[in-house]
Short mmCIF file of C-alpha atoms in Angstrom, two decimals:
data_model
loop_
_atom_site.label_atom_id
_atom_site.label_comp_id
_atom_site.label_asym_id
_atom_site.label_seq_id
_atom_site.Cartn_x
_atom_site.Cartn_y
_atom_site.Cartn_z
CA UNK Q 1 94.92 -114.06 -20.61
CA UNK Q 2 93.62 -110.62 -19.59
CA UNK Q 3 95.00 -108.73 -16.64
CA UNK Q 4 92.21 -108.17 -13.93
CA UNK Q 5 91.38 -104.15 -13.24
CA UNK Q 6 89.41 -105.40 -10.40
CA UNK Q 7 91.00 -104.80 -6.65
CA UNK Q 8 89.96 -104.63 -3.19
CA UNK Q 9 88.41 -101.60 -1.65
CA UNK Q 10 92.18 -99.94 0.05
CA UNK Q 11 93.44 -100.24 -4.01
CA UNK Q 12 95.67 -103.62 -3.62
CA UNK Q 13 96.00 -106.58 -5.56
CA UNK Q 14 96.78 -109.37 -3.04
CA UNK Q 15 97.47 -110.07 0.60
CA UNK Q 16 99.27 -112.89 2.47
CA UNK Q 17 97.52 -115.35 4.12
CA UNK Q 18 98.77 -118.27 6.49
CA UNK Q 19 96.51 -121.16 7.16
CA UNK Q 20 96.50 -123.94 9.47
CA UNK Q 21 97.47 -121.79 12.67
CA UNK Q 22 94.83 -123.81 15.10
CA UNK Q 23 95.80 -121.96 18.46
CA UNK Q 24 96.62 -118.56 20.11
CA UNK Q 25 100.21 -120.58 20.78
CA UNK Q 26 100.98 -120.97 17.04
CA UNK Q 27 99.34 -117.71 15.99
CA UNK Q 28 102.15 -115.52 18.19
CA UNK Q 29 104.93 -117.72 17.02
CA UNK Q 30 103.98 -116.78 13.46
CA UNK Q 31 103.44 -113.04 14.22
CA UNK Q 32 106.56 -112.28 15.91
CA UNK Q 33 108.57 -113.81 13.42
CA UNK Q 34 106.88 -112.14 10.13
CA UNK Q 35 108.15 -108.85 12.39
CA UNK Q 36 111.52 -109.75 12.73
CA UNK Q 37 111.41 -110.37 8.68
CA UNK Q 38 109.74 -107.43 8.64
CA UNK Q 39 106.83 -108.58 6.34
CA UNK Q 40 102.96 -108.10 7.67
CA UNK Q 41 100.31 -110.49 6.47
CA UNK Q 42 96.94 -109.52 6.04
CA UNK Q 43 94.93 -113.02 7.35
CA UNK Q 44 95.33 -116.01 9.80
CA UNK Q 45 92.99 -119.33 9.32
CA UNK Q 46 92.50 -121.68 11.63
CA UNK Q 47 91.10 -124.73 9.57
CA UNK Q 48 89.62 -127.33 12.86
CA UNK Q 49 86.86 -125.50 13.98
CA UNK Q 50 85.52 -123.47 16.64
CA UNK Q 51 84.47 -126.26 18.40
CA UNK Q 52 88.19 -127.54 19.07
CA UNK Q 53 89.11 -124.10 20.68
CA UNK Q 54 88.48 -123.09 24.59
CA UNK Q 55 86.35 -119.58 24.94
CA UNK Q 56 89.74 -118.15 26.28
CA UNK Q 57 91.65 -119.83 23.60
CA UNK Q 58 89.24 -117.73 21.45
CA UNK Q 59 89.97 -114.37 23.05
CA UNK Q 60 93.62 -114.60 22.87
CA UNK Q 61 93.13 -115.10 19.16
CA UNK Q 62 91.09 -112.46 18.62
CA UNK Q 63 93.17 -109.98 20.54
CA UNK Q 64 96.45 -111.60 18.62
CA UNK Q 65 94.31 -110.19 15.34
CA UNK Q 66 93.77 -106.91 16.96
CA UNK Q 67 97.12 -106.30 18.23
CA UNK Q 68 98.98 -107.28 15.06
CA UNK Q 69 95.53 -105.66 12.83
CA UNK Q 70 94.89 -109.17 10.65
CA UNK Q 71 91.94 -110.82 9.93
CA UNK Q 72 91.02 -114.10 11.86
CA UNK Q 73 89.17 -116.98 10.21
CA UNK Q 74 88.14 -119.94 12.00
CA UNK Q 75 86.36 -122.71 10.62
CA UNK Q 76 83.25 -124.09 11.36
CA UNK Q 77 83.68 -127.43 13.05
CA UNK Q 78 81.01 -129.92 11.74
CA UNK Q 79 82.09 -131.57 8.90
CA UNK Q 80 81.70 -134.95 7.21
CA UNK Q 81 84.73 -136.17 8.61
CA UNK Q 82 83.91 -136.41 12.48
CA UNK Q 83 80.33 -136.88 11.54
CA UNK Q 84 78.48 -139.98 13.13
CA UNK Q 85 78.78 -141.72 9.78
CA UNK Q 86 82.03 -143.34 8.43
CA UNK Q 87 81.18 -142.66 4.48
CA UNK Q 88 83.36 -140.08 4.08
CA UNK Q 89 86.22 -142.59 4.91
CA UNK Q 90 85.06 -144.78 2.06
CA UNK Q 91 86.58 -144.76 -1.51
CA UNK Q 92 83.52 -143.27 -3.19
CA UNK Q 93 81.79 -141.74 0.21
CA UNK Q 94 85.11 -139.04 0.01
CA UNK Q 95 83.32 -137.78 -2.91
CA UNK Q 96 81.09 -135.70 -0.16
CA UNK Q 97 83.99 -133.55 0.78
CA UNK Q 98 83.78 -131.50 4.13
CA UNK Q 99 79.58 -131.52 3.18
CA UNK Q 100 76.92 -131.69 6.21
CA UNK Q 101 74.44 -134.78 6.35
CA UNK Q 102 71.43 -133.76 7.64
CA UNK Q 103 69.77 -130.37 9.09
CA UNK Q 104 71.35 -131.06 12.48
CA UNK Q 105 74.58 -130.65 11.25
CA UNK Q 106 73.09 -127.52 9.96
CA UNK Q 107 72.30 -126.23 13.28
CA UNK Q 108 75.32 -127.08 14.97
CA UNK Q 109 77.22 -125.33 11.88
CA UNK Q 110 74.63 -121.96 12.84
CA UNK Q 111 75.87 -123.03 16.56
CA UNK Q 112 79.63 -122.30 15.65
CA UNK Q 113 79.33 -118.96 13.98
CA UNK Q 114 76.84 -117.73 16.91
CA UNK Q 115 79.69 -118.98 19.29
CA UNK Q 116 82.78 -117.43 17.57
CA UNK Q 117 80.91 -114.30 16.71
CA UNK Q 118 79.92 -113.95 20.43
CA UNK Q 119 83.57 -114.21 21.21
CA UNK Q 120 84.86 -111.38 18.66
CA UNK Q 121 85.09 -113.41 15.39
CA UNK Q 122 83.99 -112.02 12.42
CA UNK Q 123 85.81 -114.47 9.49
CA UNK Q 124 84.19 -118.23 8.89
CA UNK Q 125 85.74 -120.69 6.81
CA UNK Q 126 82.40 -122.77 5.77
CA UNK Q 127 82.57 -126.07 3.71
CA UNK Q 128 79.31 -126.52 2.99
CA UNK Q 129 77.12 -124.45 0.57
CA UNK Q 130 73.54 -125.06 2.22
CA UNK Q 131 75.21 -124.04 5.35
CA UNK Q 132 76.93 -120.53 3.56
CA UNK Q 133 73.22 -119.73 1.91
CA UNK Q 134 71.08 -120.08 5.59
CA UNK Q 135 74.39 -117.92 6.95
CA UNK Q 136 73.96 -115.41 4.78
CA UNK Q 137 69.93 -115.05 5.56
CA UNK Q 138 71.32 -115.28 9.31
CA UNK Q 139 73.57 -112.40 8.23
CA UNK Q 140 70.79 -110.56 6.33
CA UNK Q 141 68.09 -111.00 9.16
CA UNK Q 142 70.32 -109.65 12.08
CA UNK Q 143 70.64 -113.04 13.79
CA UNK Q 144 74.53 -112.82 13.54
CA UNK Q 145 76.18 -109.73 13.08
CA UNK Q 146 76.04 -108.04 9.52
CA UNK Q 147 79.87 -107.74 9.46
CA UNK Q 148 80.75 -111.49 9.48
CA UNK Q 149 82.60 -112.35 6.11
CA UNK Q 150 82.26 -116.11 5.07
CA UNK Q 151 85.30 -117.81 3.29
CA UNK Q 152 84.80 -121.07 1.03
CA UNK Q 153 86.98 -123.65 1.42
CA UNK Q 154 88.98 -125.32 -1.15
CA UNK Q 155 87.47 -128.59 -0.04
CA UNK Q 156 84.26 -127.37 -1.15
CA UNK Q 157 86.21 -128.96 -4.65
CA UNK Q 158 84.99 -126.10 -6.97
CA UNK Q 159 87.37 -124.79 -9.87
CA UNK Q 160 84.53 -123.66 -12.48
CA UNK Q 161 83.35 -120.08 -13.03
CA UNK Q 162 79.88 -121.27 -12.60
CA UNK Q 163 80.05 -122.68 -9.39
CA UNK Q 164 82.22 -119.77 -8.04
CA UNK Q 165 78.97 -117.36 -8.99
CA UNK Q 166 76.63 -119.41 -7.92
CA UNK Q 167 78.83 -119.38 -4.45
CA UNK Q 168 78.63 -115.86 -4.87
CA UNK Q 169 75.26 -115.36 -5.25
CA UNK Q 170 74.88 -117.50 -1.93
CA UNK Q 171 77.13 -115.09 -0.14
CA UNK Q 172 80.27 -116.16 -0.11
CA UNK Q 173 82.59 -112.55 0.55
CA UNK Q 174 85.95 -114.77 -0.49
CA UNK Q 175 86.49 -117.98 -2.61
CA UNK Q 176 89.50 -120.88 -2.65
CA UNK Q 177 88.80 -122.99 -5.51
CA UNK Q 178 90.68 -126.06 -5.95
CA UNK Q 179 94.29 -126.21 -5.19
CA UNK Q 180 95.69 -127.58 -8.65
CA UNK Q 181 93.60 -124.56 -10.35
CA UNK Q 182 95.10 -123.78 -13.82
CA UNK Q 183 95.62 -120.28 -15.07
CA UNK Q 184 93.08 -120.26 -17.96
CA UNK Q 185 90.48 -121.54 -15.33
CA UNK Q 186 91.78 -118.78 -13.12
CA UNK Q 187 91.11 -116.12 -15.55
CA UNK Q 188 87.67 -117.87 -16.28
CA UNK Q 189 86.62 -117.38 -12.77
CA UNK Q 190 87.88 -114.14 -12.24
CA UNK Q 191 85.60 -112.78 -15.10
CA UNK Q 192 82.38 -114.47 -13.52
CA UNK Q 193 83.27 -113.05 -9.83
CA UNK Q 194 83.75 -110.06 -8.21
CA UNK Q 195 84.75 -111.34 -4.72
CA UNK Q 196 88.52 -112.18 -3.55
CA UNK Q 197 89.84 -115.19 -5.14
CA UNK Q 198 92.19 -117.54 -2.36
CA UNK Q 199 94.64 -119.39 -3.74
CA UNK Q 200 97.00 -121.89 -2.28
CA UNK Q 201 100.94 -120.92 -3.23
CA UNK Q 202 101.88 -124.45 -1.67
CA UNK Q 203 100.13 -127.50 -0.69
CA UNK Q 204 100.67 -130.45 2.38
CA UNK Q 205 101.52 -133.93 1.02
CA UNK Q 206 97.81 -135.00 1.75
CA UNK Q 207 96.65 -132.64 -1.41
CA UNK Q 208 99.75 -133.16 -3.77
CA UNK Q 209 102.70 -131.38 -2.02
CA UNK Q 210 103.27 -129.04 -4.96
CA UNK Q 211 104.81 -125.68 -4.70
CA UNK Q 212 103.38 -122.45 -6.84
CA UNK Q 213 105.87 -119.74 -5.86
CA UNK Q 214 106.57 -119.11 -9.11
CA UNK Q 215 103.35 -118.67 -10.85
CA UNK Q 216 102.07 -115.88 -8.18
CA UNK Q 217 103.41 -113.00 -10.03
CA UNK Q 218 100.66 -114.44 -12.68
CA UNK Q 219 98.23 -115.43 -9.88
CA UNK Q 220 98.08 -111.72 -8.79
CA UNK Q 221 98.22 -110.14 -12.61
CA UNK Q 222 94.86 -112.80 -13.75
CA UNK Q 223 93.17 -113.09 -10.52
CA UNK Q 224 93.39 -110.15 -8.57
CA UNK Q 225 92.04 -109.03 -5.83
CA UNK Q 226 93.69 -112.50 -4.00
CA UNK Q 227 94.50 -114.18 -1.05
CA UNK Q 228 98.26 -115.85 -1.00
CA UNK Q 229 97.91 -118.78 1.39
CA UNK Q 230 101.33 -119.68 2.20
CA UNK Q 231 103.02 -122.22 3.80
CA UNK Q 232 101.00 -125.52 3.69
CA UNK Q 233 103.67 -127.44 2.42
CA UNK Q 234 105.09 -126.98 6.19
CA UNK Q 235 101.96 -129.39 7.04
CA UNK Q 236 101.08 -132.90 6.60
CA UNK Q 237 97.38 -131.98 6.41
CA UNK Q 238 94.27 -129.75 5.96
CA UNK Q 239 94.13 -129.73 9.91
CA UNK Q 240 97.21 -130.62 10.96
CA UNK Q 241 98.38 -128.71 14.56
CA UNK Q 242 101.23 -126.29 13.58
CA UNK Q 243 103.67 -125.90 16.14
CA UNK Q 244 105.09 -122.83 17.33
CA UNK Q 245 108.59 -124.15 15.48
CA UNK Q 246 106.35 -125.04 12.54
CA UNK Q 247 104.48 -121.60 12.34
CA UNK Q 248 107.93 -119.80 11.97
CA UNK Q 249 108.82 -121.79 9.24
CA UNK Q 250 105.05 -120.78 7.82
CA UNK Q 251 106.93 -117.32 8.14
CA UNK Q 252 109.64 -118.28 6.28
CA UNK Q 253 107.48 -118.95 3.27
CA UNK Q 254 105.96 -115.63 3.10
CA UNK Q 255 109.45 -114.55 2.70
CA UNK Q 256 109.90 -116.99 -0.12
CA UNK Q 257 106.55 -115.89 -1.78
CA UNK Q 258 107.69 -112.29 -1.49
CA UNK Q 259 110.64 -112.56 -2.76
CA UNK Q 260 109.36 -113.55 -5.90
CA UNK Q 261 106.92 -111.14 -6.25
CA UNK Q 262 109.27 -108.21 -5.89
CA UNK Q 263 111.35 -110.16 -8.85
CA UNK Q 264 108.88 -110.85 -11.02
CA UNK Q 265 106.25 -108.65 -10.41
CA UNK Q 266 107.55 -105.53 -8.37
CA UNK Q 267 104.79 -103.29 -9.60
CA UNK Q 268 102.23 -105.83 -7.67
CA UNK Q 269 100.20 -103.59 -5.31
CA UNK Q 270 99.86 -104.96 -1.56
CA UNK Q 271 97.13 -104.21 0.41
CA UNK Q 272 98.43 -101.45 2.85
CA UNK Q 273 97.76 -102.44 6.55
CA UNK Q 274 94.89 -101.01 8.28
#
C-alpha cells in the first residue's frame, strides 16, 4: 500500500483526538491530566448533542478549547435514536443508523448548529448526510458562520471510497468511516479524498471492544492527514457520560497510543499546536 504525501495545512500527519467527553466537568479532568503527561491533543468530541448541554455548560467548553487551544466538536442532537419513532430499536429498523426521519428533524438539526455556533462552536459532528449537504448551503449562504467545520460520524456506517467522496462533495471538512476499517480500504479511501480521515484506535464494547494501538504507525503512514480517537474502550457506549475519573484514564490512552508511535513510527509528524 502506498504511503500518503497528503497532510494538513501546519505540515503534520495526525493529531489526537478524545471522544465521548459530554461536559465542561469531564473536559478539564482530561486536560489537566494530558499536562501532567505532558502530551497535548489536538480535538475534544462531545458525541450527545447540543441539545443535552446548558448555554453555560456551553461556554465553559468553549473557553476549556481556548485555554488549552483544541478544537471542540459537539454533536448535533436529533438522531434516530430519541426520535418519536421506536424503529431504530428494531432488528432491521437499526439499519437507519443515527439518520433523520422527516424534514423536521432537519430543522431542529439546522436548530443545533445555529445554537452552538451562537455560543462559540465552530466543530459539528453530523450523522446524517441530507442534514451535512443543507449545512453546507447554510455555510455557503452566510446563514451560519463560514468557519464551521462539519465532522461525519462513524455511525454514518460508510467504509467505501465512494461514499467518502460523495461525503466530500457534500461538505464534509473530516470523515470517520467505520470502526473495523481494514488497511487496503484505508488506502482506497485515502486516494478518493482529500479531507482528514478519523479513525478510531479503540472501540467501547457496544461496537466490538477491539483495540488498534498497534496498527496506527500504519494508520498514519496510509491515511494521513488523521484524526487518532483514543480512548473509547474506557466507555460502554457511543454516548456514554465519561466521568472525570474516566476522562483521565481517556488520558492514559493517548499515552499508550503515543508510545507506540514513537516505537514504530518515530519519524510520524504531529501537528504542532497552534
Amino acid at each position: 500500500m502506498p504511503d500518503s504525501e497528503k497532510r494538513f495545512p501546519d505540515g503534520g500527519q495526525y493529531r489526537f483526538e478524545v471522544p465521548g467527553i459530554q461536559g465542561p466537568g469531564p473536559m478539564k479532568a482530561l486536560l489537566e491530566q494530558l499536562d501532567e503527561y505532558g502530551i497535548q491533543i489536538h480535538r475534544v468530541t462531545q458525541t450527545k448533542g447540543v441539545m443535552f448541554l446548558t448555554d453555560d455548560e456551553i461556554k465553559q467548553m468553549v473557553e476549556y478549547a481556548k485555554k488549552w487551544k483544541v478544537q471542540l466538536i459537539l454533536a448535533c442532537g436529533p438522531r434516530a435514536t430519541t426520535d418519536t419513532s421506536a424503529s431504530v430499536k428494531t432488528e432491521e429498523g437499526q439499519r437507519m443508523g443515527y439518520r433523520l426521519r422527516g424534514q423536521e428533524q432537519i430543522v431542529r438539526g439546522i436548530e443545533e448548529i445555529k445554537r452552538g455556533a451562537r455560543l462559540g462552536v465552530r466543530g459539528f459532528l453530523i450523522y446524517d448526510e441530507g442534514l451535512l449537504y443543507v449545512l453546507n448551503e447554510a455555510r455557503k449562504a452566510g446563514y451560519i458562520p463560514a468557519d464551521c467545520h462539519f465532522k461525519i460520524s462513524a455511525h454514518s456506517g460508510h467504509g467505501n471510497p465512494c461514499s467518502a467522496y460523495v461525503l466530500e462533495s457534500l461538505g464534509a471538512d473530516s470523515i470517520n468511516p467505520i470502526r473495523d476499517i481494514q488497511m487496503q480500504m484505508l488506502a482506497s479511501m485515502r486516494a478518493a479524498i482529500n479531507v482528514p480521515i478519523d479513525l478510531h484506535t479503540e472501540n467501547p464494547k457496544s461496537s466490538g471492544g477491539f483495540i488498534r494501538h498497534y496498527e496506527v504507525p500504519d494508520f498514519i503512514r496510509v491515511a494521513s492527514p488523521v484524526y487518532l480517537k483514543t480512548g473509547g474502550s474506557v466507555a460502554a457506549n457511543h454516548s456514554y457520560d465519561t466521568t472525570e475519573k474516566e476522562a483521565k484514564q481517556r488520558a492514559k490512552q493517548i499515552l499508550l497510543v503515543k508510545r507506540v508511535i514513537d516505537e514504530y513510527y518515530p519519524e510520524a509528524v504531529v501537528s504542532p499546536k497552534k
